[in-house]
PDB file of C-alpha atoms in Angstrom:
ATOM      1  CA  MET A   1      45.867  60.989  97.125  1.00  0.00           C
ATOM      2  CA  ARG A   2      47.593  64.102  97.836  1.00  0.00           C
ATOM      3  CA  LYS A   3      48.654  65.914  95.061  1.00  0.00           C
ATOM      4  CA  ARG A   4      52.654  66.376  94.959  1.00  0.00           C
ATOM      5  CA  ARG A   5      52.947  70.468  94.970  1.00  0.00           C
ATOM      6  CA  ARG A   6      55.275  71.425  91.939  1.00  0.00           C
ATOM      7  CA  THR A   7      58.332  73.965  92.289  1.00  0.00           C
ATOM      8  CA  PRO A   8      59.290  75.948  89.999  1.00  0.00           C
ATOM      9  CA  ALA A   9      63.020  74.567  88.360  1.00  0.00           C
ATOM     10  CA  LEU A  10      65.559  77.040  90.287  1.00  0.00           C
ATOM     11  CA  SER A  11      66.837  78.312  86.913  1.00  0.00           C
ATOM     12  CA  HIS A  12      63.521  80.472  86.995  1.00  0.00           C
ATOM     13  CA  PHE A  13      64.946  81.899  89.775  1.00  0.00           C
ATOM     14  CA  ARG A  14      69.165  81.630  89.775  1.00  0.00           C
ATOM     15  CA  THR A  15      69.494  82.985  86.255  1.00  0.00           C
ATOM     16  CA  PRO A  16      68.611  86.467  86.909  1.00  0.00           C
ATOM     17  CA  ALA A  17      70.940  86.792  89.659  1.00  0.00           C
ATOM     18  CA  LEU A  18      73.765  84.852  88.042  1.00  0.00           C
ATOM     19  CA  PHE A  19      73.036  86.764  84.372  1.00  0.00           C
ATOM     20  CA  VAL A  20      74.512  89.929  86.956  1.00  0.00           C
ATOM     21  CA  LEU A  21      76.817  87.702  88.046  1.00  0.00           C
ATOM     22  CA  LEU A  22      78.326  87.037  85.899  1.00  0.00           C
ATOM     23  CA  ALA A  23      78.568  90.045  84.200  1.00  0.00           C
ATOM     24  CA  GLY A  24      80.542  92.209  86.991  1.00  0.00           C
ATOM     25  CA  CYS A  25      83.690  89.233  87.219  1.00  0.00           C
ATOM     26  CA  GLY A  26      84.441  89.965  83.893  1.00  0.00           C
ATOM     27  CA  GLY A  27      86.173  93.715  83.164  1.00  0.00           C
ATOM     28  CA  ASN A  28      88.412  95.173  80.773  1.00  0.00           C
ATOM     29  CA  PRO A  29      90.270  97.374  82.341  1.00  0.00           C
ATOM     30  CA  SER A  30      91.697 100.348  79.825  1.00  0.00           C
ATOM     31  CA  GLY A  31      93.343 104.100  80.056  1.00  0.00           C
ATOM     32  CA  ASP A  32      95.125 106.326  82.402  1.00  0.00           C
ATOM     33  CA  PRO A  33      93.437 105.649  86.309  1.00  0.00           C
ATOM     34  CA  VAL A  34      90.033 107.900  86.142  1.00  0.00           C
ATOM     35  CA  ARG A  35      89.775 110.008  89.442  1.00  0.00           C
ATOM     36  CA  PHE A  36      86.288 110.015  92.037  1.00  0.00           C
ATOM     37  CA  THR A  37      85.431 111.096  95.443  1.00  0.00           C
ATOM     38  CA  VAL A  38      82.851 109.364  98.256  1.00  0.00           C
ATOM     39  CA  PRO A  39      81.326 111.128 100.121  1.00  0.00           C
ATOM     40  CA  ALA A  40      80.684 110.337 103.915  1.00  0.00           C
ATOM     41  CA  GLY A  41      77.430 108.763 104.234  1.00  0.00           C
ATOM     42  CA  SER A  42      77.074 107.356 100.671  1.00  0.00           C
ATOM     43  CA  GLY A  43      74.976 105.548  99.623  1.00  0.00           C
ATOM     44  CA  LEU A  44      75.301 102.809  96.484  1.00  0.00           C
ATOM     45  CA  SER A  45      72.201 104.726  94.367  1.00  0.00           C
ATOM     46  CA  ALA A  46      74.572 108.092  94.225  1.00  0.00           C
ATOM     47  CA  ILE A  47      78.259 106.074  93.881  1.00  0.00           C
ATOM     48  CA  THR A  48      76.528 104.511  90.908  1.00  0.00           C
ATOM     49  CA  ASP A  49      75.516 107.813  89.940  1.00  0.00           C
ATOM     50  CA  THR A  50      79.051 109.072  90.121  1.00  0.00           C
ATOM     51  CA  LEU A  51      81.139 105.721  88.324  1.00  0.00           C
ATOM     52  CA  VAL A  52      78.341 105.622  85.972  1.00  0.00           C
ATOM     53  CA  ALA A  53      78.758 109.747  84.380  1.00  0.00           C
ATOM     54  CA  ARG A  54      82.587 108.949  84.554  1.00  0.00           C
ATOM     55  CA  ASP A  55      82.428 106.484  82.734  1.00  0.00           C
ATOM     56  CA  ILE A  56      83.481 103.656  85.684  1.00  0.00           C
ATOM     57  CA  ILE A  57      80.890 100.927  84.179  1.00  0.00           C
ATOM     58  CA  ASP A  58      77.942 101.535  81.883  1.00  0.00           C
ATOM     59  CA  TRP A  59      75.322  99.358  83.208  1.00  0.00           C
ATOM     60  CA  GLY A  60      74.029 101.162  86.602  1.00  0.00           C
ATOM     61  CA  ALA A  61      71.155  98.948  87.453  1.00  0.00           C
ATOM     62  CA  GLY A  62      73.298  96.429  87.361  1.00  0.00           C
ATOM     63  CA  PHE A  63      76.397  96.884  89.758  1.00  0.00           C
ATOM     64  CA  LYS A  64      74.123  97.975  93.035  1.00  0.00           C
ATOM     65  CA  VAL A  65      72.180  93.850  92.112  1.00  0.00           C
ATOM     66  CA  TYR A  66      75.786  92.913  92.188  1.00  0.00           C
ATOM     67  CA  ALA A  67      76.402  94.736  95.177  1.00  0.00           C
ATOM     68  CA  ARG A  68      73.207  93.862  96.545  1.00  0.00           C
ATOM     69  CA  LEU A  69      73.857  90.503  96.070  1.00  0.00           C
ATOM     70  CA  LYS A  70      77.781  90.306  96.972  1.00  0.00           C
ATOM     71  CA  GLY A  71      76.560  91.798 100.032  1.00  0.00           C
ATOM     72  CA  ASN A  72      78.680  94.846 100.002  1.00  0.00           C
ATOM     73  CA  ALA A  73      75.655  97.445  99.487  1.00  0.00           C
ATOM     74  CA  ARG A  74      76.227  99.535 102.465  1.00  0.00           C
ATOM     75  CA  SER A  75      79.926  98.500 103.036  1.00  0.00           C
ATOM     76  CA  ALA A  76      82.594 101.430 100.395  1.00  0.00           C
ATOM     77  CA  LYS A  77      84.056 103.719 102.884  1.00  0.00           C
ATOM     78  CA  ALA A  78      84.573 107.908 102.160  1.00  0.00           C
ATOM     79  CA  GLY A  79      88.048 109.445 100.461  1.00  0.00           C
ATOM     80  CA  THR A  80      88.828 109.658  97.169  1.00  0.00           C
ATOM     81  CA  TYR A  81      89.472 106.466  94.353  1.00  0.00           C
ATOM     82  CA  GLU A  82      90.787 106.274  90.763  1.00  0.00           C
ATOM     83  CA  VAL A  83      89.950 102.707  89.146  1.00  0.00           C
ATOM     84  CA  GLN A  84      90.483 102.346  85.278  1.00  0.00           C
ATOM     85  CA  ARG A  85      87.456 102.779  82.506  1.00  0.00           C
ATOM     86  CA  GLY A  86      86.204  98.603  82.250  1.00  0.00           C
ATOM     87  CA  SER A  87      87.450  97.482  85.058  1.00  0.00           C
ATOM     88  CA  GLY A  88      85.623  94.593  86.676  1.00  0.00           C
ATOM     89  CA  TRP A  89      82.965  95.313  88.906  1.00  0.00           C
ATOM     90  CA  GLY A  90      84.025  93.036  91.999  1.00  0.00           C
ATOM     91  CA  ASP A  91      87.334  95.245  91.551  1.00  0.00           C
ATOM     92  CA  ILE A  92      84.897  97.683  91.472  1.00  0.00           C
ATOM     93  CA  LEU A  93      83.815  96.931  95.424  1.00  0.00           C
ATOM     94  CA  ASP A  94      86.907  95.650  97.145  1.00  0.00           C
ATOM     95  CA  LYS A  95      88.300  98.794  96.650  1.00  0.00           C
ATOM     96  CA  LEU A  96      85.478 100.845  97.763  1.00  0.00           C
ATOM     97  CA  VAL A  97      84.688  98.528 100.608  1.00  0.00           C
ATOM     98  CA  SER A  98      88.458  97.872 101.920  1.00  0.00           C
ATOM     99  CA  GLY A  99      88.708 102.010 101.511  1.00  0.00           C
ATOM    100  CA  ASP A 100      91.836 101.690  99.043  1.00  0.00           C
ATOM    101  CA  VAL A 101      92.186 105.078  98.078  1.00  0.00           C
ATOM    102  CA  VAL A 102      93.894 107.752  96.976  1.00  0.00           C
ATOM    103  CA  GLN A 103      97.283 108.775  99.040  1.00  0.00           C
ATOM    104  CA  PHE A 104     100.517 111.256  98.667  1.00  0.00           C
ATOM    105  CA  GLN A 105     103.048 111.077 100.001  1.00  0.00           C
ATOM    106  CA  LEU A 106     104.737 112.576 102.603  1.00  0.00           C
ATOM    107  CA  VAL A 107     108.685 113.107 103.215  1.00  0.00           C
ATOM    108  CA  VAL A 108     110.158 114.828 105.976  1.00  0.00           C
ATOM    109  CA  PRO A 109     113.808 115.343 106.905  1.00  0.00           C
ATOM    110  CA  GLU A 110     115.414 115.976 110.370  1.00  0.00           C
ATOM    111  CA  GLY A 111     116.542 119.163 110.690  1.00  0.00           C
ATOM    112  CA  TRP A 112     114.423 120.158 108.797  1.00  0.00           C
ATOM    113  CA  THR A 113     111.842 123.976 110.913  1.00  0.00           C
ATOM    114  CA  LEU A 114     108.128 124.590 111.386  1.00  0.00           C
ATOM    115  CA  GLU A 115     108.248 126.925 108.056  1.00  0.00           C
ATOM    116  CA  GLU A 116     109.794 123.505 105.379  1.00  0.00           C
ATOM    117  CA  ILE A 117     107.772 121.258 106.537  1.00  0.00           C
ATOM    118  CA  GLY A 118     104.447 123.902 106.391  1.00  0.00           C
ATOM    119  CA  SER A 119     106.075 124.542 102.870  1.00  0.00           C
ATOM    120  CA  ARG A 120     106.322 120.989 102.024  1.00  0.00           C
ATOM    121  CA  ILE A 121     102.674 120.359 103.243  1.00  0.00           C
ATOM    122  CA  ALA A 122     101.582 123.138 101.447  1.00  0.00           C
ATOM    123  CA  ALA A 123     103.225 121.598  98.395  1.00  0.00           C
ATOM    124  CA  VAL A 124     101.837 117.940  98.394  1.00  0.00           C
ATOM    125  CA  THR A 125      98.073 118.805  99.385  1.00  0.00           C
ATOM    126  CA  ASP A 126      97.998 121.659  97.095  1.00  0.00           C
ATOM    127  CA  THR A 127      97.508 123.457  99.061  1.00  0.00           C
ATOM    128  CA  PRO A 128      98.185 127.716 100.243  1.00  0.00           C
ATOM    129  CA  LEU A 129     100.643 128.006 101.832  1.00  0.00           C
ATOM    130  CA  ASP A 130      99.664 131.332 104.091  1.00  0.00           C
ATOM    131  CA  SER A 131      96.187 128.423 104.930  1.00  0.00           C
ATOM    132  CA  VAL A 132      99.114 125.645 106.409  1.00  0.00           C
ATOM    133  CA  ARG A 133     101.291 128.417 108.556  1.00  0.00           C
ATOM    134  CA  ALA A 134      98.155 129.285 109.727  1.00  0.00           C
ATOM    135  CA  THR A 135      96.499 126.143 111.214  1.00  0.00           C
ATOM    136  CA  LEU A 136     100.636 125.319 112.580  1.00  0.00           C
ATOM    137  CA  GLN A 137     101.156 128.228 113.404  1.00  0.00           C
ATOM    138  CA  GLY A 138      97.749 128.636 115.835  1.00  0.00           C
ATOM    139  CA  ASP A 139      97.802 129.927 118.817  1.00  0.00           C
ATOM    140  CA  SER A 140      95.529 126.194 120.500  1.00  0.00           C
ATOM    141  CA  ILE A 141      97.591 123.683 118.252  1.00  0.00           C
ATOM    142  CA  ALA A 142     100.644 123.350 120.523  1.00  0.00           C
ATOM    143  CA  GLU A 143      97.893 122.819 123.119  1.00  0.00           C
ATOM    144  CA  ARG A 144      94.896 120.595 121.270  1.00  0.00           C
ATOM    145  CA  LEU A 145      97.424 118.359 120.555  1.00  0.00           C
ATOM    146  CA  GLY A 146      99.813 118.435 123.806  1.00  0.00           C
ATOM    147  CA  VAL A 147     103.025 118.876 123.323  1.00  0.00           C
ATOM    148  CA  PRO A 148     104.706 121.144 125.219  1.00  0.00           C
ATOM    149  CA  GLY A 149     105.053 123.958 122.940  1.00  0.00           C
ATOM    150  CA  PRO A 150     105.690 127.334 122.739  1.00  0.00           C
ATOM    151  CA  THR A 151     104.514 125.751 119.143  1.00  0.00           C
ATOM    152  CA  LEU A 152     104.248 122.557 117.242  1.00  0.00           C
ATOM    153  CA  GLU A 153     108.222 122.991 116.221  1.00  0.00           C
ATOM    154  CA  GLY A 154     109.840 120.131 116.832  1.00  0.00           C
ATOM    155  CA  TYR A 155     106.796 117.983 117.547  1.00  0.00           C
ATOM    156  CA  LEU A 156     106.156 117.080 114.155  1.00  0.00           C
ATOM    157  CA  TYR A 157     108.850 114.504 113.871  1.00  0.00           C
ATOM    158  CA  PRO A 158     110.834 114.163 110.558  1.00  0.00           C
ATOM    159  CA  ALA A 159     109.888 110.166 108.546  1.00  0.00           C
ATOM    160  CA  THR A 160     108.396 109.544 105.469  1.00  0.00           C
ATOM    161  CA  TYR A 161     104.291 109.272 106.042  1.00  0.00           C
ATOM    162  CA  SER A 162     102.178 108.074 104.118  1.00  0.00           C
ATOM    163  CA  PHE A 163      97.840 109.981 104.649  1.00  0.00           C
ATOM    164  CA  PRO A 164      94.188 110.131 102.191  1.00  0.00           C
ATOM    165  CA  LEU A 165      94.017 112.775  99.714  1.00  0.00           C
ATOM    166  CA  GLY A 166      92.097 115.286 101.160  1.00  0.00           C
ATOM    167  CA  THR A 167      93.394 114.460 104.603  1.00  0.00           C
ATOM    168  CA  SER A 168      93.660 118.485 106.529  1.00  0.00           C
ATOM    169  CA  VAL A 169      96.102 120.126 107.283  1.00  0.00           C
ATOM    170  CA  GLU A 170      95.856 119.389 111.147  1.00  0.00           C
ATOM    171  CA  ASP A 171      96.151 115.538 111.026  1.00  0.00           C
ATOM    172  CA  ILE A 172      98.188 115.601 109.611  1.00  0.00           C
ATOM    173  CA  ALA A 173     100.318 116.938 112.353  1.00  0.00           C
ATOM    174  CA  GLY A 174      98.572 115.258 114.711  1.00  0.00           C
ATOM    175  CA  THR A 175      99.703 112.192 113.094  1.00  0.00           C
ATOM    176  CA  MET A 176     103.286 113.834 113.126  1.00  0.00           C
ATOM    177  CA  VAL A 177     103.102 114.804 116.615  1.00  0.00           C
ATOM    178  CA  ARG A 178     101.913 110.713 117.451  1.00  0.00           C
ATOM    179  CA  ARG A 179     104.679 109.717 114.969  1.00  0.00           C
ATOM    180  CA  TYR A 180     107.323 112.472 117.187  1.00  0.00           C
ATOM    181  CA  GLU A 181     105.035 110.789 120.953  1.00  0.00           C
ATOM    182  CA  ARG A 182     106.164 106.712 119.907  1.00  0.00           C
ATOM    183  CA  ALA A 183     110.118 108.401 120.225  1.00  0.00           C
ATOM    184  CA  TRP A 184     110.402 108.827 123.503  1.00  0.00           C
ATOM    185  CA  THR A 185     110.272 105.370 125.510  1.00  0.00           C
ATOM    186  CA  PRO A 186     109.439 104.944 128.594  1.00  0.00           C
ATOM    187  CA  GLU A 187     113.068 104.456 129.958  1.00  0.00           C
ATOM    188  CA  MET A 188     114.229 107.622 128.192  1.00  0.00           C
ATOM    189  CA  ARG A 189     111.661 110.120 130.081  1.00  0.00           C
ATOM    190  CA  ALA A 190     113.107 108.316 133.451  1.00  0.00           C
ATOM    191  CA  ARG A 191     116.745 109.441 132.143  1.00  0.00           C
ATOM    192  CA  ALA A 192     114.234 113.326 131.532  1.00  0.00           C
ATOM    193  CA  ASP A 193     113.974 113.405 134.933  1.00  0.00           C
ATOM    194  CA  SER A 194     117.518 111.858 136.523  1.00  0.00           C
ATOM    195  CA  LEU A 195     119.185 114.961 134.280  1.00  0.00           C
ATOM    196  CA  GLY A 196     116.482 118.012 135.785  1.00  0.00           C
ATOM    197  CA  MET A 197     115.096 118.545 132.167  1.00  0.00           C
ATOM    198  CA  THR A 198     112.132 118.841 130.722  1.00  0.00           C
ATOM    199  CA  GLU A 199     110.328 116.669 127.410  1.00  0.00           C
ATOM    200  CA  LEU A 200     110.626 120.704 126.333  1.00  0.00           C
ATOM    201  CA  GLU A 201     114.343 121.260 127.289  1.00  0.00           C
ATOM    202  CA  VAL A 202     115.421 117.680 125.466  1.00  0.00           C
ATOM    203  CA  VAL A 203     113.522 118.955 122.568  1.00  0.00           C
ATOM    204  CA  THR A 204     115.123 121.824 122.964  1.00  0.00           C
ATOM    205  CA  LEU A 205     118.202 120.726 122.978  1.00  0.00           C
ATOM    206  CA  ALA A 206     118.393 117.739 120.712  1.00  0.00           C
ATOM    207  CA  SER A 207     117.222 120.378 118.076  1.00  0.00           C
ATOM    208  CA  ILE A 208     119.756 122.146 118.245  1.00  0.00           C
ATOM    209  CA  ILE A 209     122.191 118.798 118.484  1.00  0.00           C
ATOM    210  CA  GLU A 210     120.690 117.907 115.217  1.00  0.00           C
ATOM    211  CA  LYS A 211     121.373 121.156 112.589  1.00  0.00           C
ATOM    212  CA  GLU A 212     124.554 120.850 114.054  1.00  0.00           C
ATOM    213  CA  ALA A 213     125.676 117.585 113.872  1.00  0.00           C
ATOM    214  CA  LYS A 214     126.701 116.742 110.368  1.00  0.00           C
ATOM    215  CA  ARG A 215     128.273 113.664 110.971  1.00  0.00           C
ATOM    216  CA  TRP A 216     125.675 111.222 113.446  1.00  0.00           C
ATOM    217  CA  GLY A 217     128.286 109.240 115.681  1.00  0.00           C
ATOM    218  CA  GLU A 218     129.616 112.894 117.070  1.00  0.00           C
ATOM    219  CA  ARG A 219     126.046 113.959 118.104  1.00  0.00           C
ATOM    220  CA  ASP A 220     126.095 112.214 121.705  1.00  0.00           C
ATOM    221  CA  THR A 221     129.433 114.937 121.708  1.00  0.00           C
ATOM    222  CA  ILE A 222     128.700 117.918 120.657  1.00  0.00           C
ATOM    223  CA  SER A 223     125.655 117.176 123.295  1.00  0.00           C
ATOM    224  CA  ALA A 224     128.403 116.754 126.198  1.00  0.00           C
ATOM    225  CA  VAL A 225     129.489 120.529 125.234  1.00  0.00           C
ATOM    226  CA  TYR A 226     126.428 121.664 125.847  1.00  0.00           C
ATOM    227  CA  HIS A 227     125.587 120.109 129.040  1.00  0.00           C
ATOM    228  CA  ASN A 228     129.211 121.369 130.284  1.00  0.00           C
ATOM    229  CA  ARG A 229     128.369 124.802 129.183  1.00  0.00           C
ATOM    230  CA  LEU A 230     125.006 124.750 130.648  1.00  0.00           C
ATOM    231  CA  ARG A 231     126.485 123.359 134.461  1.00  0.00           C
ATOM    232  CA  ILE A 232     128.364 126.307 134.644  1.00  0.00           C
ATOM    233  CA  GLY A 233     126.022 128.508 133.038  1.00  0.00           C
ATOM    234  CA  MET A 234     127.997 129.233 129.654  1.00  0.00           C
ATOM    235  CA  PRO A 235     126.450 130.458 126.834  1.00  0.00           C
ATOM    236  CA  LEU A 236     126.282 127.977 124.336  1.00  0.00           C
ATOM    237  CA  GLN A 237     126.732 129.709 121.433  1.00  0.00           C
ATOM    238  CA  ALA A 238     125.237 127.885 119.534  1.00  0.00           C
ATOM    239  CA  ASP A 239     124.990 129.420 115.363  1.00  0.00           C
ATOM    240  CA  PRO A 240     121.913 127.105 114.540  1.00  0.00           C
ATOM    241  CA  THR A 241     120.246 129.355 116.745  1.00  0.00           C
ATOM    242  CA  VAL A 242     120.493 132.392 115.939  1.00  0.00           C
ATOM    243  CA  GLN A 243     120.096 131.019 112.009  1.00  0.00           C
ATOM    244  CA  TYR A 244     116.932 129.989 113.152  1.00  0.00           C
ATOM    245  CA  ALA A 245     115.864 133.823 114.979  1.00  0.00           C
ATOM    246  CA  LEU A 246     117.749 135.786 111.650  1.00  0.00           C
ATOM    247  CA  GLY A 247     114.897 133.239 109.883  1.00  0.00           C
ATOM    248  CA  GLU A 248     116.595 132.643 106.829  1.00  0.00           C
ATOM    249  CA  HIS A 249     119.736 130.749 106.434  1.00  0.00           C
ATOM    250  CA  GLN A 250     123.159 132.415 106.484  1.00  0.00           C
ATOM    251  CA  GLY A 251     125.612 130.225 104.206  1.00  0.00           C
ATOM    252  CA  ARG A 252     128.307 132.038 106.259  1.00  0.00           C
ATOM    253  CA  LEU A 253     127.423 133.118 110.126  1.00  0.00           C
ATOM    254  CA  LEU A 254     129.257 136.651 110.672  1.00  0.00           C
ATOM    255  CA  TYR A 255     128.990 139.180 114.006  1.00  0.00           C
ATOM    256  CA  ALA A 256     126.820 141.241 112.345  1.00  0.00           C
ATOM    257  CA  HIS A 257     125.192 138.747 112.040  1.00  0.00           C
ATOM    258  CA  ILE A 258     124.996 137.799 115.998  1.00  0.00           C
ATOM    259  CA  ASP A 259     124.282 141.708 116.502  1.00  0.00           C
ATOM    260  CA  GLU A 260     121.500 141.388 114.362  1.00  0.00           C
ATOM    261  CA  VAL A 261     119.436 139.696 116.277  1.00  0.00           C
ATOM    262  CA  ALA A 262     121.180 139.886 119.057  1.00  0.00           C
ATOM    263  CA  GLU A 263     117.810 140.853 121.248  1.00  0.00           C
ATOM    264  CA  HIS A 264     115.680 137.814 119.591  1.00  0.00           C
ATOM    265  CA  PRO A 265     115.089 135.106 122.664  1.00  0.00           C
ATOM    266  CA  TYR A 266     116.685 132.345 120.048  1.00  0.00           C
ATOM    267  CA  ASN A 267     120.326 134.102 120.496  1.00  0.00           C
ATOM    268  CA  THR A 268     121.802 132.097 122.174  1.00  0.00           C
ATOM    269  CA  TYR A 269     125.671 135.067 121.558  1.00  0.00           C
ATOM    270  CA  THR A 270     123.306 136.954 124.079  1.00  0.00           C
ATOM    271  CA  HIS A 271     121.139 135.396 126.781  1.00  0.00           C
ATOM    272  CA  ARG A 272     122.032 132.085 128.712  1.00  0.00           C
ATOM    273  CA  GLY A 273     120.906 128.755 128.641  1.00  0.00           C
ATOM    274  CA  LEU A 274     118.392 126.749 126.171  1.00  0.00           C
ATOM    275  CA  PRO A 275     116.292 129.201 123.906  1.00  0.00           C
ATOM    276  CA  PRO A 276     112.135 129.068 124.713  1.00  0.00           C
ATOM    277  CA  GLY A 277     111.715 126.414 122.616  1.00  0.00           C
ATOM    278  CA  PRO A 278     113.127 123.593 119.349  1.00  0.00           C
ATOM    279  CA  ILE A 279     114.174 125.410 116.658  1.00  0.00           C
ATOM    280  CA  ALA A 280     113.752 122.357 114.179  1.00  0.00           C
ATOM    281  CA  SER A 281     112.041 119.059 114.425  1.00  0.00           C
ATOM    282  CA  PRO A 282     115.084 116.296 115.856  1.00  0.00           C
ATOM    283  CA  SER A 283     115.241 112.629 115.148  1.00  0.00           C
ATOM    284  CA  GLU A 284     114.669 110.041 117.698  1.00  0.00           C
ATOM    285  CA  GLY A 285     118.642 109.652 117.719  1.00  0.00           C
ATOM    286  CA  ALA A 286     118.798 113.639 118.979  1.00  0.00           C
ATOM    287  CA  ILE A 287     117.113 112.678 121.197  1.00  0.00           C
ATOM    288  CA  ARG A 288     118.950 110.124 122.568  1.00  0.00           C
ATOM    289  CA  ALA A 289     122.288 112.185 122.170  1.00  0.00           C
ATOM    290  CA  ALA A 290     120.384 114.929 124.142  1.00  0.00           C
ATOM    291  CA  LEU A 291     119.388 112.123 126.747  1.00  0.00           C
ATOM    292  CA  ASN A 292     122.835 110.088 126.699  1.00  0.00           C
ATOM    293  CA  PRO A 293     126.117 113.395 126.385  1.00  0.00           C
ATOM    294  CA  ALA A 294     129.579 111.704 126.155  1.00  0.00           C
ATOM    295  CA  ASP A 295     131.609 111.575 129.189  1.00  0.00           C
ATOM    296  CA  VAL A 296     134.392 114.080 127.971  1.00  0.00           C
ATOM    297  CA  ASP A 297     135.229 118.001 129.363  1.00  0.00           C
ATOM    298  CA  HIS A 298     134.880 119.150 125.871  1.00  0.00           C
ATOM    299  CA  LEU A 299     133.327 123.266 126.690  1.00  0.00           C
ATOM    300  CA  TYR A 300     134.735 124.155 122.706  1.00  0.00           C
ATOM    301  CA  PHE A 301     133.614 122.660 118.168  1.00  0.00           C
ATOM    302  CA  VAL A 302     135.044 124.262 115.542  1.00  0.00           C
ATOM    303  CA  ALA A 303     133.473 122.517 112.284  1.00  0.00           C
ATOM    304  CA  ALA A 304     135.702 121.084 109.086  1.00  0.00           C
ATOM    305  CA  PRO A 305     135.481 121.208 106.586  1.00  0.00           C
ATOM    306  CA  ASP A 306     134.519 118.216 105.626  1.00  0.00           C
ATOM    307  CA  GLY A 307     131.347 118.319 107.595  1.00  0.00           C
ATOM    308  CA  SER A 308     133.287 116.918 111.323  1.00  0.00           C
ATOM    309  CA  HIS A 309     134.164 118.704 113.876  1.00  0.00           C
ATOM    310  CA  ILE A 310     137.150 119.537 116.112  1.00  0.00           C
ATOM    311  CA  PHE A 311     136.558 119.399 119.875  1.00  0.00           C
ATOM    312  CA  THR A 312     138.420 120.882 122.368  1.00  0.00           C
ATOM    313  CA  GLY A 313     137.862 121.584 126.436  1.00  0.00           C
ATOM    314  CA  SER A 314     139.866 125.290 126.249  1.00  0.00           C
ATOM    315  CA  LEU A 315     140.470 128.873 124.383  1.00  0.00           C
ATOM    316  CA  ARG A 316     142.862 128.421 123.776  1.00  0.00           C
ATOM    317  CA  GLU A 317     143.479 124.532 121.880  1.00  0.00           C
ATOM    318  CA  HIS A 318     140.390 126.163 120.126  1.00  0.00           C
ATOM    319  CA  ASN A 319     141.172 128.789 118.854  1.00  0.00           C
ATOM    320  CA  ALA A 320     144.198 126.868 116.922  1.00  0.00           C
ATOM    321  CA  ALA A 321     141.836 124.602 115.631  1.00  0.00           C
ATOM    322  CA  LYS A 322     139.698 127.679 114.853  1.00  0.00           C
ATOM    323  CA  ARG A 323     142.997 128.551 112.386  1.00  0.00           C
ATOM    324  CA  ARG A 324     144.059 125.012 111.354  1.00  0.00           C
ATOM    325  CA  VAL A 325     140.613 124.699 109.773  1.00  0.00           C
ATOM    326  CA  GLN A 326     140.357 128.186 108.303  1.00  0.00           C
ATOM    327  CA  SER A 327     144.243 126.659 106.484  1.00  0.00           C
ATOM    328  CA  GLN A 328     143.037 123.862 104.988  1.00  0.00           C
TER     329      GLN A 328
END
């Protein structure tokens, strides 16, 4: 009679693996999160060594076995992470596999200039401002990112962004440009064509509207004033373009300021038509206003103390409106 082959007890093989799995299920997180970085291409051993060195785990060999048993040994994503000491191995692996990296937030309001955006990027990324400027104001970056130019001014879309820690300045700019591109619909591009305006011209006008309009409901009327002036060849005389040419904001724009930058191509008091490019980052609403001016004959407007504007159709009416504002 054939002897039955003896099968070893399952527990003989399963006990060590089970022990490691149970060890990894625990965890007693405490203290502030500890930050560590996983470079691209890092293997399990290198990651484990980092975790041990940061005192996040205290049994490296067990963690490696646990990761292999879970099938996650090669699935960690590069990036910078934060984990509390004593966290369960499963929680740590979940972060690494899902790429739950440390992120920073970048908030860019409507109407910010390239210089203002660059300063904010430098602050939140802890990058020297000169380095950020060199990237954003480089000669070829506008061409590389596929915008009409002449620089990135106007194409870094105003919004709230979240980026993984360590994202390069150029990648940040690329994300903001892609968000700008999404603001344009096929209907908007068709509308620009019907107006005989290029994308550059639309965004340039939108940026001026964005800077002028304190009340969003007036954007289409401000747009109408500029469209009417462009149609009859009248200078735009847009104060924000002079402020841009000056390079710093003046609380009260004087004729002396206009004369100071008389030769500057962005001075729309001394140069007819639109300036060479945008003067700030317009929102989608401002772009739509540039494409859809109100059906009015206004040629002038003056700002009231509350931020609203008085719109008029003649110089006589405009001067009267200025006197009313000055008497308030």
